[in-house]
Amino acid sequence: MKNEDSPSKKQIFLEKLSQLEQFTEEEQKQKIEEMNEIMDGMSEKEFDSVFTKELFNKLDKIIEEKKLSMGNAISLMKHIGSCKVLLNSWIFGLFNSLLYRRFEKMIIDEEQKKEGKNEKLLIDLCECYLLLSGIFFPELLSICMPCLLKVALKKEGNEETQKDVEIALLALSRVDNYFKMEPKLFLNEIKEIIQYHQEHQNLTRLAYQSAWQFLIKRFHRDKSLEGVVVNELHFVREAVRELDELSKSVDWKRKEERKKETEEALVIRRWLSVIFYFFASCKPRDGEFVGLLSSIVQIFLASRENSEVISCQCIDTLKKATEVRVAMVDDLLKSGAVDVALEIIVQLATSNELIHGSVEFFWSVCERLKNINEKKNFEAKREKVKRKIFEKLEEEGYEDCIIGLHYLKIINWLSFSFFMKNIEEYFICC
């Protein structure tokens, strides 16, 4: 049992940080390794409470006073950035900090050097900038992108190179989809990285996922990349394989309270985000997404007892595929997605967020069934799907489901009468 008087991870981390300037450069290196280990054990809430504008300004001050070497500062900042990305934290305090401005200036100054350019320093600065920042500027992206793609193209299989490549790709995966880029700036390089891994398995799981995340975000802005994503690089096949293998690596049966997910669970979450973007971007493909939808359903079934975050992501991703009509209703039925949504709706002890998502999913499916243009010659299948859904509702307790939803008031943001009217309209003639 934890002693209530024992210091928290936050307190230990901040105490070590306050002592850094007292040590030599070599001693600082050891202390930073200890601080990095503490960060690795932090929950998202703990992490967000530590990294404030004041903390980054303090770091900038001891760098300015040469009480912390730039090499040690970068080592610390890069680890903060990696944890930030994997925890899906924002660290709002960095953007307006003095340290952020220092990094921006150093990147531009190093890039503009005619002689004596420090390539290693530039790479480190670019990685810190992309990992830590929430807002990117085109001038800095034009420096960071080619710099980090060059690192990510390294093919040596040793552990040190793999780690370098992983950090570079993790940083690149942060470049958001609202940046539209000419394919000539990245496409050949990212294709080579993905295809080489498919043949030689040289990347870590996180690095491979990050490469796809970078590309799918570009696809979200440029639909001309669909042929490359789907046909050349086989995104659907790769996503299914990665999800299935990652799922086998997670101990889903662990019952104890976990403040921090395993790396495999974090990578699963990142894959689900990528698939969400993919569904939002690609054209409908009849029957081609059943395997991918089935993998998401299996992840949901495995995670629903112990990871509400992942199970909610699964439902949101299935909902996206339904809303944007990227998968046929028949595919949703074959994959088990419809069954999962209905099971959630009748399990009234389930979290509100899951039920909200499932109601929206079910509503979208019903709207699709009403649409005569959903699919050519689909009428017979449509009636079959309606019958299956209605039978499932009957089996689970149709009236209890609706009354329960009304009682919990979890759909108060919808019109209850409209929801009821639509359900009766869809199934009255079954």
XYZ file of C-alpha atoms in Angstrom:
430
model
C 0.000 0.000 0.000
C 1.371 3.421 -0.973
C 2.348 5.717 1.893
C 0.275 8.897 1.556
C 3.242 10.957 2.757
C 5.617 9.600 0.108
C 6.508 12.120 -2.632
C 4.673 11.927 -5.952
C 6.399 11.453 -9.307
C 5.789 15.132 -9.958
C 7.508 16.165 -6.739
C 10.494 13.880 -7.367
C 10.859 15.094 -10.952
C 10.706 18.793 -10.017
C 13.164 18.303 -7.168
C 15.669 16.648 -9.512
C 15.153 19.434 -12.052
C 15.834 22.104 -9.426
C 19.115 20.386 -8.567
C 20.411 19.977 -12.155
C 22.476 23.161 -12.232
C 24.467 21.985 -9.206
C 26.048 19.100 -11.108
C 28.753 18.690 -13.712
C 27.772 17.933 -17.308
C 28.440 14.211 -16.853
C 26.514 14.105 -13.596
C 23.639 15.972 -15.271
C 23.500 13.282 -17.915
C 22.941 10.631 -15.243
C 20.324 12.759 -13.472
C 18.456 13.308 -16.736
C 18.340 9.556 -17.327
C 16.729 9.232 -13.899
C 14.264 12.017 -14.760
C 13.402 10.278 -18.019
C 12.590 7.075 -16.112
C 10.291 9.045 -13.816
C 8.521 10.517 -16.870
C 8.009 7.031 -18.284
C 5.949 6.161 -15.228
C 3.738 9.258 -15.280
C 0.064 9.202 -16.156
C -1.253 11.795 -18.603
C -2.662 13.860 -15.750
C 0.645 13.843 -13.852
C 2.546 14.676 -17.021
C 0.347 17.656 -17.892
C 0.668 19.063 -14.376
C 4.482 19.089 -14.565
C 5.223 20.668 -17.924
C 4.109 24.270 -17.707
C 5.314 27.519 -19.242
C 7.146 28.289 -16.006
C 9.076 25.026 -16.182
C 10.161 25.628 -19.791
C 11.186 29.197 -18.944
C 13.266 27.846 -16.069
C 14.986 25.412 -18.437
C 15.674 28.254 -20.845
C 17.209 30.290 -18.024
C 19.693 27.618 -16.942
C 20.606 26.990 -20.600
C 21.186 30.727 -21.090
C 23.368 30.818 -17.972
C 25.284 27.768 -19.247
C 24.323 25.776 -16.163
C 22.802 23.078 -18.390
C 24.588 21.948 -21.544
C 22.649 22.049 -24.809
C 23.308 18.325 -25.324
C 21.750 17.446 -21.973
C 18.900 19.892 -22.527
C 18.112 18.261 -25.873
C 18.234 14.784 -24.324
C 15.685 15.877 -21.727
C 13.469 17.787 -24.169
C 13.418 14.967 -26.689
C 12.215 12.527 -24.036
C 9.586 15.007 -22.849
C 8.421 15.257 -26.473
C 8.257 11.483 -26.978
C 6.220 11.037 -23.790
C 3.990 13.933 -24.827
C 3.175 12.316 -28.168
C 2.575 8.833 -26.762
C 0.372 10.191 -23.967
C -1.461 12.372 -26.512
C -0.766 15.403 -24.323
C -0.701 18.984 -25.587
C 1.705 20.821 -23.224
C 0.159 24.223 -23.901
C 2.847 25.967 -21.858
C 5.659 25.404 -24.345
C 4.383 27.533 -27.223
C 4.672 30.881 -25.432
C 7.827 29.972 -23.537
C 11.305 31.411 -23.990
C 12.625 27.915 -24.666
C 10.319 27.510 -27.662
C 11.624 30.743 -29.188
C 15.199 29.638 -28.497
C 14.652 26.387 -30.418
C 13.032 28.197 -33.341
C 15.934 30.633 -33.618
C 18.547 27.895 -33.304
C 16.935 25.825 -36.092
C 16.875 28.776 -38.498
C 20.386 29.925 -37.568
C 21.853 26.426 -37.966
C 20.151 25.885 -41.318
C 21.412 29.215 -42.670
C 25.069 28.548 -41.843
C 27.235 28.499 -44.954
C 30.055 26.643 -43.234
C 30.382 24.500 -40.134
C 26.744 23.402 -40.025
C 26.143 20.939 -37.169
C 23.860 18.332 -38.786
C 23.426 16.340 -35.567
C 22.379 19.454 -33.645
C 19.952 20.430 -36.418
C 18.351 16.973 -36.374
C 17.989 17.083 -32.585
C 16.472 20.561 -32.664
C 14.013 19.591 -35.418
C 12.914 16.514 -33.488
C 12.389 18.559 -30.310
C 10.431 21.177 -32.249
C 8.048 18.718 -33.923
C 7.624 16.464 -30.885
C 6.917 19.286 -28.465
C 5.116 21.862 -30.556
C 1.390 22.044 -31.200
C 1.716 24.761 -33.847
C 4.118 24.550 -36.783
C 5.292 27.299 -39.113
C 5.953 26.632 -42.821
C 9.478 28.070 -42.679
C 10.461 25.658 -39.927
C 8.642 22.709 -41.500
C 10.572 23.272 -44.733
C 13.757 22.760 -42.709
C 12.602 19.924 -40.447
C 10.854 17.726 -43.032
C 13.804 16.883 -45.341
C 16.152 16.730 -42.368
C 14.108 14.073 -40.556
C 13.123 12.131 -43.681
C 16.844 11.689 -44.312
C 17.246 10.182 -40.843
C 14.185 7.957 -41.304
C 15.668 6.508 -44.510
C 18.515 4.845 -42.589
C 18.323 1.088 -43.062
C 20.825 -0.362 -40.610
C 19.204 -2.897 -38.316
C 21.159 -2.123 -35.140
C 19.293 -0.908 -32.059
C 20.796 2.595 -32.072
C 19.772 3.262 -35.686
C 16.308 1.826 -35.063
C 15.860 4.245 -32.161
C 17.065 7.193 -34.269
C 14.635 6.262 -37.041
C 11.786 5.760 -34.558
C 12.237 9.224 -33.031
C 12.472 10.872 -36.473
C 9.283 9.176 -37.694
C 7.469 9.854 -34.417
C 8.335 13.534 -34.842
C 7.185 13.541 -38.482
C 3.895 11.896 -37.491
C 3.103 15.074 -35.569
C 2.793 17.176 -38.736
C -0.961 17.722 -38.882
C -3.258 17.121 -41.819
C -4.086 20.814 -42.293
C -0.677 21.235 -43.906
C -0.998 20.460 -47.605
C 2.327 19.503 -49.160
C 3.448 18.735 -52.650
C 4.028 14.954 -52.936
C 7.502 15.604 -54.335
C 8.520 16.843 -50.865
C 7.910 13.497 -49.135
C 6.297 10.756 -51.225
C 9.328 8.929 -52.642
C 11.012 8.892 -49.248
C 8.008 7.675 -47.250
C 7.211 5.011 -49.864
C 10.764 3.744 -49.646
C 10.613 3.636 -45.844
C 7.339 1.671 -45.804
C 8.191 -0.698 -48.646
C 11.638 -1.485 -47.258
C 10.091 -2.371 -43.905
C 7.480 -4.575 -45.578
C 10.302 -6.567 -47.125
C 12.972 -6.459 -44.394
C 11.123 -5.678 -41.113
C 13.722 -3.096 -40.078
C 11.431 -0.690 -38.170
C 10.019 -0.867 -34.670
C 6.219 -1.127 -34.434
C 5.998 2.490 -33.281
C 8.236 3.669 -36.141
C 6.172 1.789 -38.748
C 2.904 3.135 -37.375
C 4.377 6.653 -37.337
C 5.409 6.387 -41.003
C 1.820 5.494 -41.903
C 0.440 8.254 -39.700
C 2.552 10.826 -41.518
C 1.398 9.526 -44.927
C -2.307 9.168 -44.070
C -2.367 12.754 -42.800
C -1.030 13.848 -46.197
C -3.677 11.658 -47.874
C -6.364 13.403 -45.828
C -5.480 16.625 -47.677
C -4.589 15.108 -51.050
C -6.959 12.437 -52.376
C -4.658 11.785 -55.344
C -2.555 9.681 -52.960
C -5.268 7.022 -52.645
C -3.746 4.734 -55.261
C -0.395 4.804 -53.467
C -1.929 4.277 -50.019
C -4.370 1.499 -50.956
C -2.902 -0.257 -54.001
C 0.869 0.221 -53.838
C 1.493 0.205 -50.087
C -1.548 -1.936 -49.119
C -2.653 0.076 -46.111
C -5.671 -2.107 -45.278
C -3.645 -5.323 -45.264
C -0.901 -3.767 -43.153
C -3.300 -2.191 -40.648
C -5.116 -5.512 -40.156
C -1.845 -7.372 -39.608
C -0.462 -4.784 -37.192
C -3.672 -4.583 -35.145
C -3.926 -8.365 -34.904
C -0.283 -8.778 -33.829
C -0.383 -5.880 -31.368
C -3.598 -7.181 -29.824
C -1.902 -10.515 -29.109
C 0.895 -8.663 -27.280
C -1.428 -6.889 -24.825
C -2.527 -8.589 -21.616
C -6.182 -7.585 -21.868
C -7.143 -9.635 -18.796
C -5.190 -7.573 -16.291
C -7.703 -6.344 -13.748
C -5.618 -3.998 -11.643
C -5.913 -0.227 -12.056
C -3.363 0.921 -14.615
C -2.252 4.541 -14.635
C -0.275 4.116 -17.827
C -0.878 1.910 -20.836
C 1.698 -0.450 -22.254
C 3.517 0.676 -25.393
C 1.578 -1.904 -27.455
C -1.738 -0.458 -26.249
C -0.533 3.063 -27.059
C 0.438 1.980 -30.585
C -2.996 0.365 -31.021
C -4.565 3.709 -30.128
C -2.368 5.422 -32.706
C -3.354 2.887 -35.374
C -7.026 3.485 -34.630
C -6.466 7.237 -35.108
C -4.785 6.574 -38.460
C -7.639 4.314 -39.577
C -10.111 7.039 -38.578
C -8.284 9.478 -40.892
C -8.180 6.810 -43.595
C -11.929 6.200 -43.481
C -12.527 9.953 -43.602
C -10.413 10.252 -46.746
C -10.875 7.282 -49.070
C -13.613 6.336 -51.507
C -16.085 3.511 -50.762
C -14.739 0.081 -51.715
C -17.325 -2.682 -51.762
C -16.244 -5.565 -49.560
C -12.589 -4.488 -49.241
C -12.862 -3.182 -45.706
C -14.596 -6.139 -44.031
C -11.285 -7.473 -42.693
C -10.283 -4.088 -41.303
C -13.692 -3.545 -39.704
C -13.497 -7.052 -38.212
C -10.090 -6.281 -36.692
C -11.507 -3.156 -35.038
C -14.418 -5.198 -33.686
C -11.977 -7.751 -32.250
C -9.922 -5.007 -30.607
C -13.130 -3.664 -29.068
C -14.155 -7.074 -27.738
C -10.690 -7.592 -26.241
C -10.417 -4.123 -24.681
C -13.935 -3.379 -23.432
C -13.377 -4.723 -19.903
C -10.100 -2.925 -19.184
C -9.588 -0.020 -21.591
C -12.483 2.363 -22.031
C -10.251 4.707 -24.062
C -9.485 2.052 -26.686
C -13.030 0.663 -26.778
C -14.445 4.181 -27.316
C -11.917 4.740 -30.108
C -13.063 1.519 -31.774
C -16.685 2.650 -31.764
C -15.752 6.131 -33.037
C -13.777 4.564 -35.893
C -16.627 2.230 -36.852
C -18.997 5.190 -36.657
C -16.772 7.188 -39.016
C -16.772 4.355 -41.563
C -20.584 4.355 -41.391
C -21.109 8.113 -41.532
C -18.835 8.720 -44.523
C -20.264 5.630 -46.316
C -16.812 4.197 -46.947
C -18.100 0.707 -46.074
C -21.297 -0.882 -47.309
C -23.966 -1.740 -44.730
C -23.494 -5.384 -45.668
C -19.800 -5.048 -44.726
C -20.750 -3.582 -41.353
C -22.997 -6.593 -40.775
C -20.414 -9.173 -41.862
C -17.699 -7.629 -39.693
C -19.789 -7.811 -36.526
C -19.870 -4.004 -36.136
C -23.694 -3.891 -35.986
C -23.808 -6.611 -33.329
C -21.254 -4.779 -31.192
C -23.167 -1.479 -31.345
C -26.434 -3.132 -30.349
C -24.822 -5.036 -27.490
C -23.454 -1.768 -26.090
C -26.860 -0.088 -26.310
C -28.567 -2.793 -24.241
C -25.786 -2.924 -21.600
C -26.998 0.054 -19.620
C -24.067 -0.133 -17.185
C -21.696 0.748 -20.029
C -20.161 4.236 -20.082
C -22.213 7.080 -21.543
C -19.531 7.820 -24.123
C -19.694 4.288 -25.503
C -23.491 4.335 -25.634
C -23.491 7.769 -27.300
C -21.167 6.494 -30.010
C -23.139 3.287 -30.486
C -26.467 5.138 -30.752
C -24.945 7.428 -33.404
C -23.520 4.400 -35.225
C -26.870 2.622 -35.131
C -28.659 5.776 -36.264
C -26.285 6.109 -39.238
C -26.865 2.465 -40.203
C -30.626 3.024 -40.096
C -30.283 6.144 -42.272
C -28.225 4.120 -44.726
C -30.917 1.417 -44.848
C -33.499 4.064 -45.746
C -31.413 5.378 -48.639
C -32.517 3.760 -51.887
C -29.252 4.815 -53.496
C -27.126 3.024 -50.897
C -26.316 0.268 -53.320
C -27.626 -0.935 -56.650
C -29.941 -3.949 -56.268
C -29.548 -3.758 -52.486
C -33.238 -4.036 -51.564
C -33.175 -7.763 -50.748
C -30.018 -7.396 -48.660
C -31.442 -4.326 -46.982
C -34.487 -6.227 -45.779
C -32.212 -9.024 -44.564
C -30.127 -6.552 -42.572
C -33.247 -4.909 -41.148
C -34.557 -8.321 -40.104
C -31.264 -9.283 -38.448
C -31.040 -5.990 -36.552
C -34.658 -6.222 -35.432
C -34.174 -9.829 -34.270
C -31.078 -8.775 -32.358
C -33.049 -5.980 -30.655
C -35.837 -8.406 -29.799
C -33.347 -10.894 -28.411
C -31.664 -8.297 -26.191
C -34.925 -6.676 -25.091
C -36.113 -3.974 -27.479
C -38.385 -2.213 -25.012
C -35.910 -2.408 -22.141
C -33.233 -0.932 -24.385
C -35.302 2.104 -25.374
C -36.781 2.676 -21.908
C -33.335 2.345 -20.377
C -31.844 4.872 -22.734
C -34.641 7.296 -21.968
C -34.296 6.748 -18.239
C -30.538 7.382 -18.267
C -31.082 10.492 -20.412
C -27.901 9.741 -22.269
C -29.397 10.802 -25.558
C -30.754 14.099 -24.305
C -28.701 15.799 -26.986
C -30.862 13.998 -29.563
C -34.598 14.325 -29.913
C -35.889 11.195 -28.159
C -39.147 11.291 -30.060
C -37.266 11.519 -33.375
C -35.056 8.589 -32.383
C -38.116 6.482 -31.468
C -39.948 7.495 -34.646
C -36.990 6.443 -36.779
C -36.535 3.071 -35.080
C -40.225 2.272 -35.512
C -40.113 3.421 -39.131
C -37.165 1.157 -39.907
C -38.577 -1.952 -38.295
C -42.391 -1.612 -38.314
C -42.718 -3.638 -41.490
C -40.254 -6.382 -40.513
